[in-house]
Amino acid sequence: MKSNLVIYNTMSRKKETFEPLNAPFVGMYVCGPTVYGDAHLGHARPAITFDLVFRYLTYLGYKVRYVRNITDVGHLVNDADEGEDKIQKKARLDQLEPMEVVQFYTNRFHKNMEQLNTLSPSIEPHASGHIIEQQALVQRILDNGFAYESDGSIYFDVNAYNKKYSYGKLSGRKVEELFANTRQLDGQSEKRNPADFALWKKAAPEHIMHWPSPWSEGFPGWHLECSCMSQKYLGDTFDIHGGGLDLQFPHHECEIAQSTAAYGHEAVKYWMHNNMVTVNGQKMGKSLGNFITLDQLFNGGAEILEQPYSPMTVRFFILQAHYRSPLDFSNEALKASEKGYERLMAAVESLKKIKASATNTVNVQELSDKCFEALNDDLNTPILISHLFDGVRMINSIVAGTEKIDAENLEALTKLYNDLVFQVLGLLPLTQSGGSEHEALDKVIGMVAEIRATAKQNKDWATADKIRDELKAAGILLKDTKDGYEWTLES
């Protein structure tokens, strides 16, 4: 199977034609969350980005095995092999068992993903459920001479690895600079070099989560889980590894080194990274204290928010930027996305009311070609959405009677929008969007429209016109149709 899809490969730093290793099977691994707090807007971006990849590859006819991990052990608070485990810290503060924390926030993450209409992965493994496999991978790296034991902990030997392979090729970093620029921290003297990273850490007496091993009672390093679980479920070579740009170094760089050290070759054909969500140009994240949880976005419960935004508004907001471009948060941008999403959905709904003509004046094939050209160009959703709005103008012209569409083209246009809007972009109709504010507005407009209809029936044209004009002043366009009325938000 061959497609026209071209994707940007972070490793090669160029666009490459997508050719799976074993078509029609595609193996895709995406780094999931560390479940110690509520998901925020920054988590939504990779979830939606790789949901789009999953959806489009499936749409093209590939059989995709999508693996997304849950990090529930080994991710330390400073990401530098020292400090407290993030799950353990949350458990200690809340006086809970670590797995209570994991279950609670995993459930909440899944709820948010369902609200955003992301498809469930094929497999969602937990790091804590693969301790034996991680220990086996550590032993393999040790046996191959790329790791060493130090006081019960096992560290990856970056210098030894770099003599045979190339550490830093994904991020473009040089080992010599890493050694020179990485300061020696307290407690890291057991490492041969500061850039070495933990494969297995000996647990301190107060550490809650630990397992027996040939080296010590301890726990796996954070980077190890993804090398282990991706290859367990996708094989020692697979197609796509994805995640946020912030994971490129050190996490993904360390993954490449671990897999190569263990098997003698790299595991991943295409590396894909989505860019960051920012607030005033600064990365959004828990550690910076500027994050907005998804629940807050949906209910308006944060000071920075001027109103609540439906999950589909948030999804549309993220899709309006190319996945490799930064996405800066603002209320203005989200409000614009809300209007755009509602306008798009109104046009899709209008398709159901169009009756085919004997003649045709619109070029549906040209619109379709442009849409798929955008998707095939590294999943360029902003260009795709722009073309879809060209189609919205086409639909509105057909409804207004200034353009004609025959049965064959109407069927093609309806399929195009159903396929791209719902199946590929993963948007939901307004009635399923999770936006209670829209449902309430729809009811209010319905009541006002009934009053206007009564005024027209009584030939009270002044009242009918006043209602229409007042709605327009409020940004609501009310249109009379032969079946009653329809309304849209003015863009």
Tab-separated table of C-alpha atoms in Angstrom:
chain	number	residue	atom	x	y	z
A	1	MET	CA	0.000	0.000	0.000
A	2	LYS	CA	1.347	3.419	-0.952
A	3	SER	CA	-0.121	6.803	-0.026
A	4	ASN	CA	0.693	10.395	-0.915
A	5	LEU	CA	1.183	11.306	2.740
A	6	VAL	CA	4.377	13.228	3.523
A	7	ILE	CA	5.410	13.803	7.150
A	8	TYR	CA	8.226	15.724	8.793
A	9	ASN	CA	10.757	13.394	10.417
A	10	THR	CA	12.444	15.066	13.389
A	11	MET	CA	15.427	12.745	13.040
A	12	SER	CA	16.212	13.627	9.416
A	13	ARG	CA	14.891	17.198	9.799
A	14	LYS	CA	13.018	16.997	6.526
A	15	LYS	CA	9.712	15.874	5.068
A	16	GLU	CA	9.616	12.247	3.993
A	17	THR	CA	7.056	10.171	2.107
A	18	PHE	CA	5.327	7.912	4.600
A	19	GLU	CA	6.143	4.290	3.803
A	20	PRO	CA	5.386	1.805	6.616
A	21	LEU	CA	7.842	-0.962	7.362
A	22	ASN	CA	5.181	-3.659	7.023
A	23	ALA	CA	2.186	-2.159	5.203
A	24	PRO	CA	-0.725	-2.249	5.742
A	25	PHE	CA	0.320	-2.572	9.406
A	26	VAL	CA	1.541	0.636	11.107
A	27	GLY	CA	3.071	0.688	14.576
A	28	MET	CA	2.775	4.006	16.415
A	29	TYR	CA	3.975	4.756	19.942
A	30	VAL	CA	3.158	8.040	21.683
A	31	CYS	CA	4.398	9.169	25.082
A	32	GLY	CA	1.404	9.505	27.391
A	33	PRO	CA	0.975	11.395	30.649
A	34	THR	CA	2.637	11.078	34.029
A	35	VAL	CA	-0.539	10.727	36.075
A	36	TYR	CA	-0.030	12.846	39.177
A	37	GLY	CA	-2.365	15.761	38.376
A	38	ASP	CA	-5.179	16.904	36.133
A	39	ALA	CA	-4.588	17.084	32.379
A	40	HIS	CA	-4.101	20.616	31.066
A	41	LEU	CA	-4.207	22.309	27.668
A	42	GLY	CA	-0.581	21.316	27.079
A	43	HIS	CA	-1.601	17.651	27.382
A	44	ALA	CA	-4.475	18.138	24.948
A	45	ARG	CA	-2.181	19.101	22.083
A	46	PRO	CA	-0.230	15.816	21.693
A	47	ALA	CA	-3.406	13.856	22.392
A	48	ILE	CA	-5.235	15.602	19.531
A	49	THR	CA	-2.181	15.692	17.234
A	50	PHE	CA	-1.624	11.947	17.354
A	51	ASP	CA	-5.335	11.220	17.387
A	52	LEU	CA	-5.326	13.006	14.013
A	53	VAL	CA	-2.417	10.835	12.816
A	54	PHE	CA	-4.224	7.702	14.045
A	55	ARG	CA	-7.491	8.743	12.395
A	56	TYR	CA	-5.958	9.701	9.052
A	57	LEU	CA	-3.789	6.607	8.716
A	58	THR	CA	-6.832	4.473	9.520
A	59	TYR	CA	-8.870	6.459	6.984
A	60	LEU	CA	-6.206	5.750	4.347
A	61	GLY	CA	-6.699	2.033	4.947
A	62	TYR	CA	-3.756	1.201	7.224
A	63	LYS	CA	-4.170	-1.108	10.206
A	64	VAL	CA	-2.720	1.008	13.008
A	65	ARG	CA	-1.587	-0.336	16.365
A	66	TYR	CA	-1.491	2.794	18.492
A	67	VAL	CA	0.330	2.386	21.810
A	68	ARG	CA	0.227	5.209	24.368
A	69	ASN	CA	1.874	4.653	27.723
A	70	ILE	CA	0.923	5.712	31.235
A	71	THR	CA	3.922	6.793	33.335
A	72	ASP	CA	3.222	5.742	36.903
A	73	VAL	CA	6.727	5.139	38.265
A	74	GLY	CA	10.275	6.402	37.812
A	75	HIS	CA	9.637	10.001	36.711
A	76	LEU	CA	11.505	12.092	39.275
A	77	VAL	CA	10.584	15.678	40.097
A	78	ASN	CA	13.683	17.286	38.572
A	79	ASP	CA	14.103	14.890	35.607
A	80	ALA	CA	17.777	14.478	36.536
A	81	ASP	CA	17.857	11.073	38.286
A	82	GLU	CA	17.547	12.742	41.686
A	83	GLY	CA	14.703	13.815	43.911
A	84	GLU	CA	11.326	12.294	44.681
A	85	ASP	CA	9.140	10.334	42.279
A	86	LYS	CA	6.311	12.572	41.027
A	87	ILE	CA	3.638	9.969	41.826
A	88	GLN	CA	5.141	9.269	45.243
A	89	LYS	CA	5.332	12.974	46.092
A	90	LYS	CA	1.645	13.447	45.281
A	91	ALA	CA	0.760	10.320	47.294
A	92	ARG	CA	2.704	11.592	50.309
A	93	LEU	CA	1.116	15.047	50.182
A	94	ASP	CA	-2.419	13.637	49.838
A	95	GLN	CA	-1.815	10.698	52.216
A	96	LEU	CA	-2.760	8.144	49.578
A	97	GLU	CA	-1.280	4.982	48.146
A	98	PRO	CA	0.692	5.780	44.960
A	99	MET	CA	-1.604	3.561	42.882
A	100	GLU	CA	-4.618	5.468	44.249
A	101	VAL	CA	-3.103	8.624	42.780
A	102	VAL	CA	-2.421	6.800	39.500
A	103	GLN	CA	-5.964	5.431	39.229
A	104	PHE	CA	-7.630	8.718	40.160
A	105	TYR	CA	-5.756	10.834	37.607
A	106	THR	CA	-5.805	8.142	34.913
A	107	ASN	CA	-9.602	8.062	35.184
A	108	ARG	CA	-9.758	11.860	34.916
A	109	PHE	CA	-7.371	11.857	31.960
A	110	HIS	CA	-9.542	9.305	30.152
A	111	LYS	CA	-12.649	11.396	30.828
A	112	ASN	CA	-10.969	14.491	29.337
A	113	MET	CA	-9.799	12.502	26.309
A	114	GLU	CA	-13.349	11.266	25.757
A	115	GLN	CA	-14.648	14.845	25.994
A	116	LEU	CA	-12.124	15.888	23.323
A	117	ASN	CA	-13.302	12.945	21.196
A	118	THR	CA	-9.864	11.349	20.949
A	119	LEU	CA	-9.978	7.671	20.057
A	120	SER	CA	-8.685	5.229	22.646
A	121	PRO	CA	-5.263	3.766	21.853
A	122	SER	CA	-5.011	0.137	20.816
A	123	ILE	CA	-2.887	-0.602	23.889
A	124	GLU	CA	-2.271	1.592	26.949
A	125	PRO	CA	0.470	-0.052	29.045
A	126	HIS	CA	1.574	1.147	32.483
A	127	ALA	CA	5.260	1.407	33.382
A	128	SER	CA	4.593	-0.265	36.746
A	129	GLY	CA	3.162	-3.291	34.925
A	130	HIS	CA	6.370	-3.922	32.977
A	131	ILE	CA	9.069	-4.028	35.655
A	132	ILE	CA	10.324	-7.494	34.650
A	133	GLU	CA	10.670	-6.454	31.000
A	134	GLN	CA	12.497	-3.279	31.999
A	135	GLN	CA	14.932	-5.252	34.148
A	136	ALA	CA	15.599	-7.586	31.210
A	137	LEU	CA	16.351	-4.579	28.976
A	138	VAL	CA	18.751	-3.169	31.590
A	139	GLN	CA	20.583	-6.502	31.732
A	140	ARG	CA	20.856	-6.604	27.939
A	141	ILE	CA	22.399	-3.103	27.873
A	142	LEU	CA	24.783	-4.112	30.659
A	143	ASP	CA	25.808	-7.284	28.793
A	144	ASN	CA	26.517	-5.203	25.668
A	145	GLY	CA	28.894	-2.947	27.606
A	146	PHE	CA	26.878	0.299	27.523
A	147	ALA	CA	25.952	0.535	31.208
A	148	TYR	CA	27.590	0.147	34.600
A	149	GLU	CA	26.584	-0.504	38.200
A	150	SER	CA	27.266	2.036	40.928
A	151	ASP	CA	26.160	1.345	44.506
A	152	GLY	CA	23.114	-0.672	43.411
A	153	SER	CA	22.061	1.756	40.661
A	154	ILE	CA	22.614	1.127	36.943
A	155	TYR	CA	23.600	4.039	34.699
A	156	PHE	CA	23.798	4.283	30.938
A	157	ASP	CA	27.369	5.000	29.830
A	158	VAL	CA	26.915	7.840	27.332
A	159	ASN	CA	30.647	8.092	26.590
A	160	ALA	CA	30.993	4.377	25.799
A	161	TYR	CA	27.883	4.505	23.616
A	162	ASN	CA	29.060	7.586	21.736
A	163	LYS	CA	32.317	5.874	20.741
A	164	LYS	CA	30.351	3.378	18.631
A	165	TYR	CA	27.132	5.263	17.848
A	166	SER	CA	26.059	8.901	18.008
A	167	TYR	CA	24.385	10.240	21.134
A	168	GLY	CA	22.507	13.478	20.449
A	169	LYS	CA	21.565	12.892	16.794
A	170	LEU	CA	17.843	13.537	17.387
A	171	SER	CA	18.260	16.824	19.237
A	172	GLY	CA	21.498	17.883	17.530
A	173	ARG	CA	23.461	17.999	20.784
A	174	LYS	CA	27.122	17.017	21.055
A	175	VAL	CA	28.363	14.813	23.876
A	176	GLU	CA	31.405	17.009	24.472
A	177	GLU	CA	29.174	20.022	25.069
A	178	LEU	CA	26.876	18.019	27.347
A	179	PHE	CA	29.836	16.970	29.490
A	180	ALA	CA	31.144	20.523	29.586
A	181	ASN	CA	27.803	22.204	30.289
A	182	THR	CA	26.258	19.726	32.737
A	183	ARG	CA	27.149	20.741	36.252
A	184	GLN	CA	27.863	18.109	38.886
A	185	LEU	CA	24.914	17.975	41.267
A	186	ASP	CA	24.939	16.752	44.841
A	187	GLY	CA	24.237	13.020	44.926
A	188	GLN	CA	25.421	12.419	41.370
A	189	SER	CA	28.983	11.485	42.218
A	190	GLU	CA	28.145	7.813	41.630
A	191	LYS	CA	27.942	8.610	37.891
A	192	ARG	CA	31.047	8.414	35.711
A	193	ASN	CA	29.833	11.426	33.732
A	194	PRO	CA	27.087	13.954	34.554
A	195	ALA	CA	25.315	13.203	31.237
A	196	ASP	CA	24.907	9.505	32.115
A	197	PHE	CA	21.309	8.644	32.986
A	198	ALA	CA	19.693	6.085	35.246
A	199	LEU	CA	18.393	2.788	33.931
A	200	TRP	CA	17.710	1.486	37.432
A	201	LYS	CA	17.806	3.424	40.691
A	202	LYS	CA	18.474	1.960	44.100
A	203	ALA	CA	15.593	3.003	46.335
A	204	ALA	CA	16.199	5.056	49.447
A	205	PRO	CA	14.613	3.622	52.623
A	206	GLU	CA	11.741	6.128	52.462
A	207	HIS	CA	10.953	5.404	48.802
A	208	ILE	CA	7.511	3.763	48.577
A	209	MET	CA	7.564	2.246	45.088
A	210	HIS	CA	10.357	-0.284	44.684
A	211	TRP	CA	10.937	-3.792	43.332
A	212	PRO	CA	13.605	-6.485	43.838
A	213	SER	CA	16.271	-6.762	41.148
A	214	PRO	CA	19.703	-8.400	40.679
A	215	TRP	CA	21.300	-5.050	41.557
A	216	SER	CA	19.189	-3.598	44.372
A	217	GLU	CA	15.704	-3.023	45.699
A	218	GLY	CA	14.799	-0.148	43.435
A	219	PHE	CA	12.818	1.219	40.499
A	220	PRO	CA	13.353	1.840	36.758
A	221	GLY	CA	14.550	5.122	35.295
A	222	TRP	CA	11.950	7.239	33.512
A	223	HIS	CA	13.387	6.834	29.998
A	224	LEU	CA	13.492	3.050	30.160
A	225	GLU	CA	9.747	2.391	30.087
A	226	CYS	CA	9.165	3.722	26.564
A	227	SER	CA	12.037	1.742	25.022
A	228	CYS	CA	10.731	-1.358	26.747
A	229	MET	CA	6.999	-1.064	26.091
A	230	SER	CA	7.205	0.270	22.536
A	231	GLN	CA	9.294	-2.689	21.443
A	232	LYS	CA	7.270	-5.208	23.454
A	233	TYR	CA	4.097	-4.282	21.578
A	234	LEU	CA	5.459	-3.037	18.237
A	235	GLY	CA	8.686	-4.998	17.730
A	236	ASP	CA	12.313	-3.880	17.784
A	237	THR	CA	11.642	-1.678	14.730
A	238	PHE	CA	8.420	0.248	14.233
A	239	ASP	CA	7.080	3.161	12.233
A	240	ILE	CA	6.179	6.240	14.289
A	241	HIS	CA	7.222	7.533	17.705
A	242	GLY	CA	5.477	10.703	18.773
A	243	GLY	CA	5.289	13.160	21.630
A	244	GLY	CA	5.683	16.773	22.607
A	245	LEU	CA	8.727	18.770	21.537
A	246	ASP	CA	9.771	19.062	25.188
A	247	LEU	CA	10.418	15.281	25.229
A	248	GLN	CA	12.928	15.404	22.368
A	249	PHE	CA	15.748	15.877	24.879
A	250	PRO	CA	16.523	14.137	27.099
A	251	HIS	CA	13.681	11.600	27.002
A	252	HIS	CA	13.585	10.586	23.343
A	253	GLU	CA	17.332	10.969	22.940
A	254	CYS	CA	17.809	8.513	25.800
A	255	GLU	CA	15.255	6.142	24.292
A	256	ILE	CA	17.220	6.007	21.035
A	257	ALA	CA	20.444	5.283	22.919
A	258	GLN	CA	18.852	2.545	25.051
A	259	SER	CA	17.252	0.753	22.111
A	260	THR	CA	20.387	0.971	19.965
A	261	ALA	CA	22.590	-0.204	22.838
A	262	ALA	CA	20.300	-3.183	23.426
A	263	TYR	CA	19.607	-4.291	19.848
A	264	GLY	CA	22.403	-2.748	17.771
A	265	HIS	CA	20.037	-0.624	15.686
A	266	GLU	CA	17.548	2.197	16.094
A	267	ALA	CA	13.939	1.243	16.704
A	268	VAL	CA	12.020	4.119	15.092
A	269	LYS	CA	11.636	5.051	11.424
A	270	TYR	CA	9.763	8.370	11.845
A	271	TRP	CA	10.025	10.679	14.846
A	272	MET	CA	7.157	13.191	15.127
A	273	HIS	CA	6.962	16.035	17.654
A	274	ASN	CA	4.174	18.519	18.224
A	275	ASN	CA	5.139	22.018	19.309
A	276	MET	CA	4.177	23.574	22.636
A	277	VAL	CA	1.131	25.441	23.878
A	278	THR	CA	2.282	28.779	25.262
A	279	VAL	CA	0.847	31.558	27.398
A	280	ASN	CA	2.321	34.922	26.477
A	281	GLY	CA	5.094	33.088	24.652
A	282	GLN	CA	6.023	30.884	27.627
A	283	LYS	CA	5.525	27.090	27.596
A	284	MET	CA	2.418	25.998	29.476
A	285	GLY	CA	3.124	23.451	32.194
A	286	LYS	CA	2.607	22.460	35.799
A	287	SER	CA	6.191	23.276	36.759
A	288	LEU	CA	5.737	26.888	35.560
A	289	GLY	CA	2.384	27.356	37.295
A	290	ASN	CA	0.728	28.855	34.204
A	291	PHE	CA	-1.311	25.865	33.122
A	292	ILE	CA	-5.065	25.689	32.669
A	293	THR	CA	-6.602	22.288	33.310
A	294	LEU	CA	-9.011	20.908	30.756
A	295	ASP	CA	-11.790	20.844	33.347
A	296	GLN	CA	-11.200	24.557	33.985
A	297	LEU	CA	-11.355	25.246	30.253
A	298	PHE	CA	-14.646	23.391	29.959
A	299	ASN	CA	-16.279	25.023	33.011
A	300	GLY	CA	-14.597	28.446	32.945
A	301	GLY	CA	-13.077	27.896	36.391
A	302	ALA	CA	-9.801	29.819	36.025
A	303	GLU	CA	-9.093	33.529	36.452
A	304	ILE	CA	-7.443	33.800	33.034
A	305	LEU	CA	-10.629	32.540	31.323
A	306	GLU	CA	-13.358	34.972	30.288
A	307	GLN	CA	-15.868	32.153	29.684
A	308	PRO	CA	-16.094	28.361	29.474
A	309	TYR	CA	-15.171	26.713	26.174
A	310	SER	CA	-16.658	23.472	24.905
A	311	PRO	CA	-14.332	20.508	24.265
A	312	MET	CA	-14.963	20.815	20.528
A	313	THR	CA	-14.016	24.503	20.594
A	314	VAL	CA	-10.726	23.477	22.245
A	315	ARG	CA	-10.179	20.709	19.703
A	316	PHE	CA	-10.890	23.084	16.820
A	317	PHE	CA	-8.556	25.696	18.365
A	318	ILE	CA	-5.701	23.164	18.431
A	319	LEU	CA	-6.378	21.938	14.890
A	320	GLN	CA	-6.313	25.500	13.527
A	321	ALA	CA	-2.540	25.594	14.080
A	322	HIS	CA	-0.106	23.255	12.365
A	323	TYR	CA	1.073	20.637	14.861
A	324	ARG	CA	4.726	21.724	14.478
A	325	SER	CA	3.951	25.407	15.124
A	326	PRO	CA	3.706	26.995	18.588
A	327	LEU	CA	0.132	27.587	19.769
A	328	ASP	CA	-0.362	30.637	21.974
A	329	PHE	CA	-3.347	30.698	24.306
A	330	SER	CA	-5.696	33.673	24.437
A	331	ASN	CA	-9.394	34.158	25.101
A	332	GLU	CA	-9.670	36.010	21.792
A	333	ALA	CA	-8.269	33.039	19.868
A	334	LEU	CA	-10.601	30.599	21.602
A	335	LYS	CA	-13.631	32.823	20.991
A	336	ALA	CA	-12.707	33.027	17.309
A	337	SER	CA	-12.362	29.230	17.246
A	338	GLU	CA	-15.774	28.886	18.855
A	339	LYS	CA	-17.392	31.008	16.130
A	340	GLY	CA	-15.482	29.223	13.382
A	341	TYR	CA	-16.422	25.788	14.703
A	342	GLU	CA	-20.111	26.733	14.952
A	343	ARG	CA	-20.073	28.211	11.451
A	344	LEU	CA	-18.517	25.027	10.059
A	345	MET	CA	-21.032	22.810	11.854
A	346	ALA	CA	-23.949	24.959	10.655
A	347	ALA	CA	-22.789	24.491	7.061
A	348	VAL	CA	-22.489	20.723	7.503
A	349	GLU	CA	-26.015	20.683	8.931
A	350	SER	CA	-27.227	22.731	5.937
A	351	LEU	CA	-26.033	19.978	3.598
A	352	LYS	CA	-28.899	17.806	4.854
A	353	LYS	CA	-31.436	20.368	3.624
A	354	ILE	CA	-30.048	20.848	0.110
A	355	LYS	CA	-32.035	19.319	-2.708
A	356	ALA	CA	-30.134	18.355	-5.853
A	357	SER	CA	-30.659	20.337	-9.069
A	358	ALA	CA	-30.605	19.121	-12.643
A	359	THR	CA	-27.601	21.363	-13.327
A	360	ASN	CA	-24.313	21.914	-11.512
A	361	THR	CA	-22.216	25.101	-11.145
A	362	VAL	CA	-19.776	24.113	-8.357
A	363	ASN	CA	-16.455	22.229	-8.514
A	364	VAL	CA	-16.520	19.696	-5.685
A	365	GLN	CA	-13.614	17.666	-7.074
A	366	GLU	CA	-11.293	20.677	-6.983
A	367	LEU	CA	-12.269	21.353	-3.366
A	368	SER	CA	-11.660	17.699	-2.455
A	369	ASP	CA	-8.241	17.668	-4.152
A	370	LYS	CA	-7.156	20.777	-2.234
A	371	CYS	CA	-8.327	19.326	1.094
A	372	PHE	CA	-6.420	16.060	0.673
A	373	GLU	CA	-3.386	17.885	-0.672
A	374	ALA	CA	-3.260	19.823	2.607
A	375	LEU	CA	-3.652	16.686	4.720
A	376	ASN	CA	-0.985	14.847	2.766
A	377	ASP	CA	1.422	17.759	3.251
A	378	ASP	CA	2.481	16.864	6.794
A	379	LEU	CA	-1.110	16.977	8.102
A	380	ASN	CA	-1.518	20.698	7.419
A	381	THR	CA	-4.813	21.183	9.257
A	382	PRO	CA	-4.883	25.016	9.087
A	383	ILE	CA	-4.788	24.863	5.271
A	384	LEU	CA	-7.329	22.036	5.301
A	385	ILE	CA	-9.687	24.080	7.472
A	386	SER	CA	-9.216	27.083	5.190
A	387	HIS	CA	-10.335	24.960	2.230
A	388	LEU	CA	-13.266	23.618	4.238
A	389	PHE	CA	-14.392	27.217	4.797
A	390	ASP	CA	-14.138	27.799	1.044
A	391	GLY	CA	-16.576	24.925	0.881
A	392	VAL	CA	-18.773	26.576	3.528
A	393	ARG	CA	-19.153	29.554	1.201
A	394	MET	CA	-20.026	27.122	-1.585
A	395	ILE	CA	-22.675	25.455	0.609
A	396	ASN	CA	-24.161	28.787	1.661
A	397	SER	CA	-24.336	29.880	-1.985
A	398	ILE	CA	-26.165	26.674	-2.886
A	399	VAL	CA	-28.609	27.215	-0.004
A	400	ALA	CA	-29.132	30.828	-1.131
A	401	GLY	CA	-29.784	29.650	-4.696
A	402	THR	CA	-26.913	31.531	-6.319
A	403	GLU	CA	-25.142	28.229	-7.130
A	404	LYS	CA	-26.532	24.857	-8.276
A	405	ILE	CA	-25.421	21.341	-7.392
A	406	ASP	CA	-26.521	18.088	-8.998
A	407	ALA	CA	-27.108	14.766	-7.212
A	408	GLU	CA	-23.676	13.295	-7.920
A	409	ASN	CA	-21.804	16.351	-6.661
A	410	LEU	CA	-24.117	16.733	-3.649
A	411	GLU	CA	-23.337	13.163	-2.632
A	412	ALA	CA	-19.603	13.807	-3.094
A	413	LEU	CA	-19.721	17.084	-1.124
A	414	THR	CA	-21.662	15.490	1.731
A	415	LYS	CA	-19.207	12.575	1.900
A	416	LEU	CA	-16.225	14.935	1.808
A	417	TYR	CA	-17.459	16.888	4.834
A	418	ASN	CA	-18.585	13.809	6.759
A	419	ASP	CA	-15.231	12.128	6.145
A	420	LEU	CA	-12.956	15.078	6.857
A	421	VAL	CA	-14.852	16.958	9.562
A	422	PHE	CA	-16.057	14.019	11.620
A	423	GLN	CA	-13.891	11.026	10.738
A	424	VAL	CA	-10.463	12.650	10.221
A	425	LEU	CA	-10.555	15.902	12.226
A	426	GLY	CA	-12.612	14.178	14.901
A	427	LEU	CA	-15.049	17.041	15.446
A	428	LEU	CA	-18.560	16.410	16.727
A	429	PRO	CA	-21.821	18.079	15.668
A	430	LEU	CA	-22.981	21.009	17.805
A	431	THR	CA	-25.573	18.859	19.549
A	432	GLN	CA	-22.800	16.501	20.738
A	433	SER	CA	-20.072	19.077	21.310
A	434	GLY	CA	-20.324	19.165	25.087
A	435	GLY	CA	-21.046	22.887	24.926
A	436	SER	CA	-23.951	23.460	27.293
A	437	GLU	CA	-23.726	27.179	26.526
A	438	HIS	CA	-24.595	26.472	22.872
A	439	GLU	CA	-27.536	24.247	23.810
A	440	ALA	CA	-28.897	26.957	26.110
A	441	LEU	CA	-28.461	29.590	23.388
A	442	ASP	CA	-30.245	27.349	20.888
A	443	LYS	CA	-33.236	27.068	23.208
A	444	VAL	CA	-33.369	30.821	23.825
A	445	ILE	CA	-33.166	31.601	20.096
A	446	GLY	CA	-35.881	29.022	19.499
A	447	MET	CA	-38.222	30.826	21.895
A	448	VAL	CA	-37.400	34.233	20.344
A	449	ALA	CA	-37.940	32.818	16.850
A	450	GLU	CA	-41.395	31.553	17.899
A	451	ILE	CA	-42.330	35.042	19.124
A	452	ARG	CA	-41.103	36.482	15.818
A	453	ALA	CA	-43.062	33.882	13.855
A	454	THR	CA	-46.223	34.822	15.769
A	455	ALA	CA	-45.589	38.514	15.050
A	456	LYS	CA	-45.212	37.736	11.319
A	457	GLN	CA	-48.396	35.662	11.387
A	458	ASN	CA	-50.189	38.676	12.882
A	459	LYS	CA	-48.559	40.887	10.235
A	460	ASP	CA	-46.731	42.803	12.950
A	461	TRP	CA	-43.749	43.393	10.676
A	462	ALA	CA	-42.221	46.070	12.911
A	463	THR	CA	-41.862	43.630	15.834
A	464	ALA	CA	-40.580	40.841	13.575
A	465	ASP	CA	-37.942	43.102	12.045
A	466	LYS	CA	-36.936	44.481	15.437
A	467	ILE	CA	-36.335	40.951	16.784
A	468	ARG	CA	-34.215	40.064	13.760
A	469	ASP	CA	-32.215	43.311	13.984
A	470	GLU	CA	-31.640	42.990	17.741
A	471	LEU	CA	-30.360	39.443	17.274
A	472	LYS	CA	-28.015	40.632	14.521
A	473	ALA	CA	-26.687	43.380	16.793
A	474	ALA	CA	-25.911	40.631	19.322
A	475	GLY	CA	-23.970	38.704	16.659
A	476	ILE	CA	-26.721	36.186	15.807
A	477	LEU	CA	-27.914	35.891	12.214
A	478	LEU	CA	-31.487	34.589	11.989
A	479	LYS	CA	-32.544	33.452	8.501
A	480	ASP	CA	-36.032	32.553	7.349
A	481	THR	CA	-36.312	29.267	5.464
A	482	LYS	CA	-39.261	27.504	3.893
A	483	ASP	CA	-39.156	25.032	6.801
A	484	GLY	CA	-38.993	27.724	9.496
A	485	TYR	CA	-35.659	29.318	10.420
A	486	GLU	CA	-31.971	28.706	10.981
A	487	TRP	CA	-29.398	30.717	12.898
A	488	THR	CA	-25.644	31.168	12.913
A	489	LEU	CA	-23.167	33.235	14.880
A	490	GLU	CA	-21.824	36.129	12.840
A	491	SER	CA	-18.135	35.532	12.015
